[in-house]
Coordinates of C-alpha atoms in Angstrom, one line a residue:
M1 CA 0.0 0.0 0.0
A2 CA 1.1 3.5 -0.7
I3 CA 1.4 5.4 2.6
D4 CA 0.4 9.1 2.2
Q5 CA 0.8 11.5 5.1
I6 CA -2.9 11.3 6.3
T7 CA -2.8 7.5 6.2
L8 CA 0.5 7.4 8.0
D9 CA -0.9 9.7 10.7
V10 CA -3.9 7.4 11.2
L11 CA -1.8 4.2 11.3
W12 CA 0.7 5.8 13.7
S13 CA -2.0 6.8 16.1
R14 CA -3.4 3.3 16.0
L15 CA 0.0 1.8 16.8
I16 CA 0.4 4.1 19.7
S17 CA -3.1 3.2 20.9
T18 CA -2.2 -0.4 20.6
V19 CA 1.0 -0.3 22.7
N20 CA -0.7 1.9 25.3
E21 CA -3.4 -0.8 25.6
Q22 CA -0.6 -3.3 26.0
A23 CA 0.9 -1.3 28.9
A24 CA -2.5 -0.6 30.5
A25 CA -3.4 -4.3 30.5
L26 CA -0.1 -5.1 32.2
I27 CA -0.5 -2.4 34.8
R28 CA -4.1 -3.2 35.7
S29 CA -3.4 -6.9 36.1
S30 CA -0.1 -6.5 38.0
F31 CA 0.4 -7.9 41.5
T32 CA 2.9 -5.3 42.7
S33 CA 3.0 -1.6 43.5
I34 CA 6.3 -1.5 41.6
V35 CA 4.3 -1.9 38.4
R36 CA 0.9 -0.6 39.4
E37 CA 1.8 2.6 41.2
A38 CA 5.5 3.2 40.4
G39 CA 5.2 2.3 36.7
D40 CA 8.6 0.5 36.6
L41 CA 7.9 -1.1 33.2
S42 CA 8.1 -0.6 29.5
A43 CA 6.1 -1.9 26.5
G44 CA 6.6 -1.8 22.8
V45 CA 5.8 -3.3 19.4
F46 CA 8.5 -4.6 17.0
D47 CA 8.5 -5.7 13.4
R48 CA 9.4 -9.2 12.3
R49 CA 13.1 -8.0 11.9
G50 CA 13.2 -7.1 15.6
R51 CA 13.2 -3.3 15.1
M52 CA 11.2 -1.3 17.6
V53 CA 8.5 0.7 15.8
A54 CA 6.6 2.3 18.7
Q55 CA 6.6 2.3 22.5
A56 CA 3.9 3.0 25.1
V57 CA 3.8 6.4 26.8
T58 CA 4.7 4.8 30.1
G59 CA 8.0 3.3 30.8
T60 CA 11.6 4.0 31.9
P61 CA 14.4 4.7 29.3
G62 CA 16.5 2.0 30.9
H63 CA 13.9 -0.6 30.1
I64 CA 12.5 0.6 26.8
N65 CA 15.8 1.6 25.1
S66 CA 17.6 -1.5 26.3
M67 CA 14.7 -3.6 25.1
A68 CA 14.7 -1.8 21.8
T69 CA 18.3 -2.8 21.1
G70 CA 18.0 -6.2 22.8
M71 CA 15.3 -7.8 20.6
I72 CA 18.0 -8.9 18.2
H73 CA 19.2 -11.3 21.0
F74 CA 15.8 -13.0 21.1
L75 CA 15.9 -13.5 17.3
E76 CA 19.5 -14.8 17.4
A77 CA 18.4 -17.5 19.9
F78 CA 15.1 -18.2 18.2
P79 CA 15.1 -17.2 14.5
V80 CA 11.8 -15.8 13.4
D81 CA 10.9 -18.8 11.1
T82 CA 11.4 -21.3 13.9
L83 CA 8.8 -19.7 16.2
K84 CA 5.3 -21.2 16.6
P85 CA 1.9 -19.7 17.5
G86 CA 1.6 -19.7 21.3
D87 CA 5.4 -19.3 21.9
V88 CA 6.5 -16.7 24.6
L89 CA 10.2 -15.9 25.1
V90 CA 11.8 -14.6 28.3
T91 CA 15.2 -13.4 29.6
N92 CA 16.7 -11.2 32.3
D93 CA 20.3 -11.4 31.0
P94 CA 21.8 -8.0 32.0
W95 CA 24.1 -8.0 29.0
K96 CA 21.2 -8.3 26.6
T97 CA 18.4 -6.3 28.1
A98 CA 18.1 -3.9 31.1
S99 CA 21.4 -4.6 32.9
Q100 CA 19.8 -6.0 36.1
L101 CA 18.5 -9.5 37.0
N102 CA 15.4 -8.0 38.6
D103 CA 14.3 -6.7 35.2
I104 CA 12.5 -9.5 33.3
T105 CA 11.8 -9.0 29.6
I106 CA 9.1 -11.1 27.9
A107 CA 8.6 -11.1 24.1
T108 CA 5.6 -12.6 22.3
P109 CA 5.5 -13.2 18.5
V110 CA 2.3 -12.3 16.7
F111 CA 1.1 -14.6 13.9
K112 CA -1.1 -13.9 10.9
N113 CA -1.8 -16.5 8.3
G114 CA 0.8 -18.7 9.9
K115 CA 3.5 -16.1 9.6
V116 CA 5.2 -13.9 12.3
V117 CA 4.2 -10.3 11.5
A118 CA 5.4 -8.6 14.7
F119 CA 6.5 -8.9 18.3
F120 CA 5.2 -7.4 21.5
A121 CA 7.6 -7.1 24.3
N122 CA 7.7 -5.6 27.8
C123 CA 10.1 -5.3 30.6
C124 CA 9.2 -5.1 34.3
H125 CA 11.1 -4.9 37.6
A126 CA 10.4 -8.1 39.6
L127 CA 9.8 -7.6 43.3
D128 CA 12.5 -10.2 44.0
I129 CA 14.9 -12.4 42.0
G130 CA 16.6 -14.2 44.8
G131 CA 20.3 -13.8 45.7
R132 CA 21.2 -11.0 48.0
G133 CA 18.1 -9.0 47.3
L134 CA 17.9 -5.5 45.9
S135 CA 21.3 -4.1 46.9
A136 CA 24.6 -3.2 45.4
D137 CA 27.0 -5.1 47.8
S138 CA 27.4 -8.2 45.6
R139 CA 30.7 -8.9 44.0
S140 CA 29.5 -10.8 40.9
V141 CA 26.2 -11.3 39.1
F142 CA 26.2 -14.9 40.5
E143 CA 25.3 -13.4 43.9
E144 CA 22.6 -11.2 42.6
G145 CA 19.9 -13.8 41.9
L146 CA 18.4 -16.1 39.3
F147 CA 19.9 -15.6 35.8
I148 CA 17.4 -16.5 33.0
P149 CA 19.1 -16.9 29.6
V150 CA 17.0 -16.3 26.5
M151 CA 14.6 -19.2 26.5
K152 CA 10.9 -20.2 25.9
L153 CA 8.6 -19.5 28.8
V154 CA 5.6 -20.9 26.9
D155 CA 6.1 -23.5 24.1
E156 CA 3.2 -23.5 21.6
G157 CA 0.8 -22.5 24.3
R158 CA 2.1 -24.9 27.0
P159 CA 3.8 -23.2 29.9
V160 CA 7.3 -24.6 30.5
K161 CA 6.7 -25.8 34.0
A162 CA 10.4 -26.2 34.9
I163 CA 11.0 -22.5 34.5
F164 CA 8.0 -21.5 36.7
D165 CA 9.1 -24.0 39.3
L166 CA 12.6 -22.7 39.3
L167 CA 11.4 -19.1 39.7
A168 CA 9.0 -20.0 42.5
A169 CA 11.8 -21.9 44.4
N170 CA 14.4 -19.1 44.1
V171 CA 12.5 -15.9 45.0
R172 CA 11.3 -14.6 48.3
T173 CA 7.9 -13.5 47.0
P174 CA 6.8 -16.2 44.5
E175 CA 3.2 -15.1 44.3
E176 CA 4.0 -11.5 43.3
V177 CA 6.9 -12.5 41.0
L178 CA 4.9 -15.2 39.1
G179 CA 1.8 -13.0 39.1
D180 CA 3.6 -10.2 37.4
I181 CA 5.1 -12.6 34.8
H182 CA 1.6 -13.7 33.9
S183 CA 0.6 -10.0 33.8
Q184 CA 3.5 -9.4 31.3
M185 CA 2.2 -12.2 29.1
I186 CA -1.4 -10.8 29.3
G187 CA -0.1 -7.3 28.2
N188 CA 1.5 -8.8 25.1
E189 CA -1.6 -10.8 24.3
V190 CA -3.8 -7.7 24.5
G191 CA -1.4 -5.8 22.2
A192 CA -1.3 -8.7 19.7
R193 CA -5.2 -8.8 19.6
Q194 CA -5.3 -5.0 19.0
L195 CA -2.7 -5.2 16.3
L196 CA -4.3 -8.0 14.4
A197 CA -7.7 -6.2 14.5
F198 CA -6.0 -3.0 13.2
M199 CA -4.2 -4.9 10.4
D200 CA -7.5 -6.5 9.3
E201 CA -9.2 -3.1 9.3
F202 CA -6.6 -1.6 7.0
G203 CA -6.0 -4.7 4.9
L204 CA -2.4 -5.3 6.0
D205 CA -0.7 -8.6 5.7
D206 CA 2.3 -7.4 7.7
I207 CA 3.6 -4.1 9.1
E208 CA 7.0 -4.1 7.4
E209 CA 6.2 -1.3 4.9
L210 CA 4.7 0.8 7.7
S211 CA 7.7 0.0 9.9
D212 CA 10.1 1.1 7.2
E213 CA 8.2 4.4 6.7
I214 CA 8.0 5.2 10.4
I215 CA 11.6 4.3 11.2
D216 CA 13.1 6.0 8.1
R217 CA 11.2 9.2 8.9
T218 CA 12.3 9.1 12.5
E219 CA 15.9 8.6 11.4
R220 CA 15.7 11.6 9.0
A221 CA 14.2 13.8 11.7
M222 CA 17.0 12.8 14.2
R223 CA 19.7 13.5 11.7
E224 CA 18.3 16.9 11.0
R225 CA 18.4 17.8 14.7
I226 CA 22.0 16.6 15.0
S227 CA 23.0 18.5 11.8
A228 CA 21.7 21.7 13.5
L229 CA 24.4 21.4 16.2
P230 CA 27.8 22.9 15.4
D231 CA 30.4 20.3 14.5
G232 CA 32.9 19.8 17.2
E233 CA 33.6 18.1 20.6
Y234 CA 31.8 18.8 23.8
S235 CA 33.0 17.3 27.1
H236 CA 32.0 17.1 30.7
A237 CA 33.2 15.1 33.7
L238 CA 30.6 14.4 36.4
T239 CA 31.5 13.1 39.8
I240 CA 29.2 11.0 42.0
D241 CA 29.7 9.2 45.4
G242 CA 30.5 5.6 44.4
F243 CA 31.5 3.3 47.2
D244 CA 34.8 3.9 49.0
K245 CA 35.9 6.5 46.5
P246 CA 34.1 8.8 44.0
I247 CA 33.2 7.7 40.5
T248 CA 33.8 10.0 37.5
I249 CA 31.7 9.9 34.4
N250 CA 33.6 11.4 31.5
A251 CA 31.4 12.1 28.5
R252 CA 32.9 13.3 25.3
I253 CA 30.4 14.1 22.5
I254 CA 31.6 14.3 18.9
V255 CA 29.2 16.0 16.4
K256 CA 30.1 15.5 12.8
G257 CA 27.5 16.3 10.2
D258 CA 24.3 14.3 10.9
T259 CA 26.0 11.8 13.2
L260 CA 26.8 12.0 16.9
T261 CA 29.1 9.9 19.0
V262 CA 29.3 9.8 22.8
D263 CA 32.5 8.3 24.1
Y264 CA 33.0 7.5 27.8
A265 CA 36.8 6.8 27.6
G266 CA 38.4 8.3 30.7
S267 CA 35.6 7.4 33.0
S268 CA 36.3 5.5 36.2
G269 CA 37.2 1.8 35.9
P270 CA 35.1 -1.1 37.0
V271 CA 34.0 -1.4 40.6
P272 CA 34.3 -4.6 42.6
L273 CA 30.7 -4.1 43.9
G274 CA 27.3 -3.9 42.1
V275 CA 27.2 -0.5 40.4
N276 CA 28.8 -1.6 37.1
V277 CA 26.8 -0.9 33.9
T278 CA 26.4 -3.0 30.8
L279 CA 26.9 -1.3 27.5
N280 CA 23.2 -1.7 26.4
Y281 CA 22.1 0.2 29.5
T282 CA 24.8 2.8 28.9
R283 CA 23.4 3.3 25.4
A284 CA 19.8 3.4 26.7
Y285 CA 20.3 6.4 29.0
T286 CA 22.8 8.1 26.8
T287 CA 20.4 8.2 23.8
Y288 CA 17.6 9.3 26.1
G289 CA 19.7 12.2 27.3
I290 CA 20.5 13.2 23.7
K291 CA 16.9 13.0 22.8
C292 CA 15.7 15.1 25.7
A293 CA 18.2 17.8 24.7
I294 CA 17.7 18.0 20.9
S295 CA 14.6 16.0 19.8
P296 CA 12.0 15.4 22.6
D297 CA 9.2 15.5 20.0
V298 CA 10.7 12.9 17.7
P299 CA 9.3 9.4 18.1
N300 CA 11.5 6.9 20.0
N301 CA 12.2 3.9 17.9
E302 CA 14.9 2.2 15.8
G303 CA 15.3 5.3 13.7
S304 CA 16.1 7.6 16.6
F305 CA 19.1 5.3 17.6
R306 CA 20.7 5.0 14.2
P307 CA 22.6 8.3 14.0
I308 CA 24.0 7.9 17.5
E309 CA 27.0 5.8 18.5
V310 CA 27.8 5.1 22.2
T311 CA 31.2 3.7 23.1
A312 CA 33.0 2.8 26.3
P313 CA 36.2 0.7 26.8
E314 CA 35.4 -3.0 27.2
G315 CA 35.5 -4.0 30.8
S316 CA 35.1 -0.5 32.1
L317 CA 32.5 0.8 34.5
L318 CA 30.1 1.7 31.6
N319 CA 30.8 -1.5 29.6
A320 CA 31.0 -4.1 32.2
R321 CA 32.3 -7.5 31.4
Y322 CA 30.5 -10.7 32.5
P323 CA 30.2 -11.7 35.4
A324 CA 30.5 -8.2 36.9
A325 CA 28.0 -7.2 39.7
V326 CA 25.4 -4.9 38.1
G327 CA 22.5 -5.0 40.6
G328 CA 22.7 -1.2 41.4
R329 CA 23.6 -0.2 37.8
H330 CA 21.2 2.7 37.9
L331 CA 23.3 4.4 40.5
V332 CA 25.6 5.2 37.7
G333 CA 23.4 4.8 34.6
H334 CA 20.9 7.3 35.7
F335 CA 23.6 10.0 35.8
L336 CA 24.4 9.7 32.1
P337 CA 21.8 12.1 30.8
A338 CA 23.1 14.7 33.3
A339 CA 26.7 14.2 32.0
V340 CA 25.4 14.5 28.4
M341 CA 23.4 17.6 29.0
S342 CA 26.2 19.3 31.0
A343 CA 28.5 18.6 28.0
L344 CA 26.0 20.3 25.7
A345 CA 25.3 23.2 28.1
S346 CA 27.5 25.6 26.1
A347 CA 26.0 24.6 22.7
L348 CA 22.3 24.4 23.9
P349 CA 21.9 26.6 27.0
E350 CA 18.1 27.0 26.2
R351 CA 17.5 23.2 26.1
V352 CA 19.5 21.5 28.8
M353 CA 18.7 20.8 32.5
A354 CA 21.1 21.1 35.4
P355 CA 21.9 17.8 37.1
G356 CA 19.5 16.7 39.8
C357 CA 19.1 13.9 42.3
D358 CA 19.1 11.7 39.1
G359 CA 19.9 8.4 40.8
L360 CA 16.5 6.9 41.9
W361 CA 16.4 6.1 45.6
D362 CA 15.4 2.5 46.0
T363 CA 14.5 1.3 49.5
H364 CA 14.1 -2.4 50.4
V365 CA 12.9 -3.7 53.8
S366 CA 12.4 -7.3 54.8
G367 CA 11.8 -9.0 58.1
T368 CA 9.0 -10.5 60.2
D369 CA 5.6 -8.8 60.5
R370 CA 4.7 -8.6 64.2
R371 CA 1.0 -8.6 63.3
T372 CA 1.1 -11.9 61.4
G373 CA 4.4 -13.5 62.3
R374 CA 5.1 -14.0 58.6
H375 CA 8.1 -12.9 56.6
F376 CA 7.7 -9.9 54.4
S377 CA 9.8 -8.3 51.7
Y378 CA 8.9 -4.9 50.2
T379 CA 10.6 -2.4 47.8
W380 CA 9.6 1.1 46.9
F381 CA 11.1 4.0 44.9
S382 CA 11.4 7.6 45.7
S383 CA 13.4 10.6 44.5
G384 CA 14.8 14.0 45.2
G385 CA 14.6 17.1 43.0
T386 CA 15.4 17.6 39.4
G387 CA 17.8 20.2 38.1
A388 CA 16.6 23.6 36.9
M389 CA 16.4 24.8 33.3
R390 CA 16.9 28.3 32.0
D391 CA 13.3 29.2 32.1
R392 CA 11.8 27.0 34.8
D393 CA 12.6 25.7 38.3
G394 CA 13.4 22.1 38.8
M395 CA 10.6 19.7 39.8
S396 CA 10.4 18.6 43.4
A397 CA 10.5 15.0 44.5
T398 CA 10.3 13.8 40.9
A399 CA 12.3 11.0 39.4
Y400 CA 14.3 12.0 36.3
P401 CA 15.6 10.5 34.2
S402 CA 13.9 7.2 35.2
G403 CA 10.3 8.5 35.1
I404 CA 9.3 6.3 38.0
A405 CA 6.4 7.5 40.0
G406 CA 6.6 7.9 43.8
V407 CA 4.5 5.2 45.6
P408 CA 1.8 6.8 47.8
V409 CA 2.2 6.4 51.6
E410 CA -1.2 4.6 51.8
V411 CA 0.0 1.9 49.4
I412 CA 3.3 1.4 51.2
E413 CA 1.5 1.0 54.6
T414 CA -1.1 -1.3 53.1
L415 CA 1.3 -3.7 51.5
A416 CA 4.0 -3.9 54.2
P417 CA 4.2 -3.5 58.0
I418 CA 5.7 -0.1 57.6
V419 CA 4.6 3.3 59.0
V420 CA 5.7 6.4 57.1
R421 CA 5.7 8.8 60.1
R422 CA 6.7 11.8 58.0
R423 CA 6.9 12.7 54.3
E424 CA 7.4 16.3 53.2
L425 CA 9.4 18.5 50.9
R426 CA 12.8 19.4 52.2
A427 CA 13.3 23.1 52.5
D428 CA 16.5 24.7 51.1
S429 CA 17.5 21.5 49.3
G430 CA 17.1 23.0 45.8
G431 CA 20.2 24.7 44.4
A432 CA 19.9 28.5 44.2
G433 CA 19.9 30.1 40.8
E434 CA 17.9 32.3 38.5
S435 CA 15.9 29.2 38.2
R436 CA 15.9 27.1 41.4
G437 CA 16.6 23.4 41.6
G438 CA 13.8 21.1 42.6
L439 CA 13.4 20.1 46.3
G440 CA 14.2 16.8 47.7
Q441 CA 11.9 15.1 50.2
T442 CA 12.1 13.8 53.7
M443 CA 10.7 10.4 54.7
E444 CA 10.7 9.0 58.2
I445 CA 10.1 5.2 58.3
E446 CA 9.2 2.8 61.1
V447 CA 9.0 -1.0 60.6
L448 CA 6.3 -2.9 62.6
T449 CA 8.4 -5.8 63.8
D450 CA 9.7 -7.3 67.0
E451 CA 12.8 -8.7 65.4
P452 CA 15.8 -7.1 63.6
F453 CA 14.9 -6.2 60.1
L454 CA 17.0 -6.0 56.9
F455 CA 17.3 -2.5 55.4
S456 CA 18.9 -1.9 52.0
G457 CA 19.0 1.5 50.4
L458 CA 20.4 2.1 46.9
Y459 CA 21.2 5.8 47.4
E460 CA 23.5 8.4 45.7
R461 CA 24.4 12.0 46.0
C462 CA 25.1 11.7 49.8
T463 CA 28.6 13.3 49.5
H464 CA 28.6 14.8 46.0
P465 CA 25.7 17.3 45.4
A466 CA 24.0 17.9 42.1
P467 CA 26.1 20.8 40.6
G468 CA 24.5 23.9 39.1
V469 CA 24.8 25.2 35.5
H470 CA 25.8 28.6 34.3
G471 CA 26.4 30.0 37.7
G472 CA 23.7 28.0 39.6
K473 CA 24.4 26.6 43.0
P474 CA 24.5 22.9 43.9
G475 CA 21.6 21.2 45.5
A476 CA 21.7 19.7 49.0
T477 CA 23.3 16.3 49.5
G478 CA 21.2 13.4 50.8
V479 CA 21.3 12.6 54.5
L480 CA 20.6 9.2 56.2
T481 CA 19.9 8.9 59.9
A482 CA 18.8 6.2 62.3
S483 CA 17.0 6.9 65.6
N484 CA 19.6 4.8 67.5
G485 CA 22.6 6.6 66.0
A486 CA 23.6 3.6 63.9
K487 CA 25.4 4.4 60.7
I488 CA 23.4 3.8 57.5
R489 CA 25.7 3.0 54.6
P490 CA 24.2 3.8 51.1
K491 CA 24.1 0.8 48.7
I492 CA 24.8 -1.7 51.5
S493 CA 22.4 -4.0 53.3
D494 CA 22.3 -3.9 57.1
L495 CA 20.3 -5.3 60.0
F496 CA 18.7 -2.8 62.3
P497 CA 17.1 -3.4 65.7
A498 CA 13.3 -3.6 65.7
D499 CA 12.7 -0.2 67.2
T500 CA 14.9 1.7 64.8
V501 CA 13.3 4.7 63.0
I502 CA 15.1 5.6 59.7
T503 CA 15.0 9.0 58.2
L504 CA 15.8 9.7 54.5
E505 CA 16.5 13.2 53.4
M506 CA 16.8 13.2 49.6
P507 CA 19.0 15.4 47.5
G508 CA 17.9 18.5 45.7
G509 CA 18.6 19.6 42.1
G510 CA 21.2 22.0 40.9
G511 CA 20.3 25.6 40.1
F512 CA 20.5 27.3 36.7
G513 CA 22.0 30.8 36.3
N514 CA 23.1 33.5 38.8
P515 CA 21.0 33.4 41.9
L516 CA 21.2 37.2 42.2
E517 CA 19.3 37.5 39.0
R518 CA 16.2 35.6 40.4
A519 CA 13.2 37.9 40.7
P520 CA 12.7 39.0 44.3
E521 CA 9.0 38.2 44.1
K522 CA 9.9 34.6 43.2
V523 CA 12.1 34.3 46.2
L524 CA 9.3 35.6 48.4
E525 CA 6.9 33.1 46.9
D526 CA 9.4 30.3 47.7
V527 CA 9.6 31.6 51.3
I528 CA 5.9 31.7 51.8
A529 CA 5.5 28.2 50.3
G530 CA 8.2 26.9 52.6
Y531 CA 10.6 25.9 49.8
V532 CA 13.3 28.4 51.0
T533 CA 13.9 29.7 54.5
I534 CA 14.4 33.4 55.2
D535 CA 18.0 32.8 56.0
A536 CA 18.6 31.0 52.8
A537 CA 16.9 33.8 50.8
R538 CA 19.3 36.3 52.3
K539 CA 22.4 34.1 51.9
D540 CA 21.8 32.7 48.4
Y541 CA 19.7 35.4 46.7
G542 CA 20.6 38.5 48.5
V543 CA 16.9 39.2 49.3
V544 CA 16.3 40.5 52.7
I545 CA 12.9 39.5 53.9
D546 CA 11.3 40.9 57.1
P547 CA 9.6 37.9 58.8
T548 CA 6.8 40.1 60.0
S549 CA 6.0 41.1 56.4
L550 CA 4.8 37.6 55.8
T551 CA 2.0 38.1 58.2
V552 CA 1.6 41.9 58.6
D553 CA 1.2 42.8 55.0
E554 CA -1.9 40.7 54.6
E555 CA -2.8 42.0 51.0
Q556 CA 0.6 41.2 49.6
T557 CA 0.8 37.9 51.4
A558 CA -2.7 36.8 50.3
A559 CA -1.8 37.6 46.7
L560 CA 1.4 35.6 46.8
R561 CA -0.2 32.7 48.6
A562 CA -2.9 32.6 45.8
R563 CA -0.1 32.6 43.2
V564 CA 1.7 29.8 45.0
A565 CA -1.5 27.7 45.3
A566 CA -2.2 28.2 41.5

């Protein structure tokens, strides 16, 4: 069929609707708050050549972009012409998909007239995968849990019982893990039904011509955006906490015509513990950072990746060699967009964002519930503030670049014997600037147990704050405290006495531009809203505020409060 612009627009909209239905079915049937509330998943449709054509609007870059470049591994293990109706494929190989054993990818071929016409695939974070649990203190991938090579999960409609039995026997929460795997299969089935109905409606025997058109147009658009950048090299070195010593991410961007290369040579070497990153995950977050800066409106598919090359020395921190420990890979990988944007700050000052909290804060608690006497294991995600941009303040308590949603307190307390005694925005944590960095948040946590409990926190920016850009000040570092004075070590699992209350104060984002150029009325709004204290307003912005004016000048205060509320 000849694809004119109007037809293409209609077909593209239907494809997006199809993958959104795929993701919605997965979310609605999920057994865990990790998927239902946090949205730690991705979903997409691929042509029979294994090229991603479209993705759902939900999902993390680490999942979707790793899955996009990882489908080829499924087809290498199971060539397309060997697959049968009813087959379902699975893997959590960190070197082929999302760089962490907890992230399970499931791919389902779609058949029409006896021929594979497409694939639906999704990736979800499993609540548990065995091993040491969700932590970064393993020394090899063998300690991190059950490793599933690319294999059939369902063979011509028959579940491969041995795989399900192995999973159930090796994870701490078999009901939730197996439940989510079934939800992943359901999501793909819903997507497949929608796609086949859509193909019948438009008389399509396959989607290859449509795929070519979409991917080629995306590639042309991406090359146009790259061509608009001045040729040359742009570099930035970003420092983060690491374990015993800081880690440096050295990003060198080379723009030449309509191609762009990001080279991480000169970054820190491999780490003996679990924050190493596989190259596919390095590519995933690097390409995401580039797209955010130069082409956020261009579709994300095979075509958007073609003009970009990402390299890192083999065996290095960002191109980990098997069997390196990779369980906390996001504690490095999530900082790649910040390194990329900081490198482009001089070329694109209007488009880049200052670094923020960036590394998602993952908290895992397990122990014995005093109310039931049963073992529990629960994980949730939270975040600090994002960096500011030239024309807007950073977002508070918002996960960027992961896109993961914060889990509501009510959900945490319903699903686990945990009381969140306090959860609030953290004043003065956003870096000062003409645009202010986003605020971190404070969470105070009590575990309802009579026995010691295991606490594991995958946390970053506790010693190295998010730097500002173009004169902006850094955000506040994260702070971890225990009510009994015990030391909490980021990235390490520890046992704590039953009565320990743990407080997490999350980092703020970096500011953008000179703080002295911030409008005084904005500073006053921040003070009234509780984002900035009066002392910080004076120190960082040079704005002297009379505390009495916040209550005495009722007309001014009322107007400012209304603006803040709006």
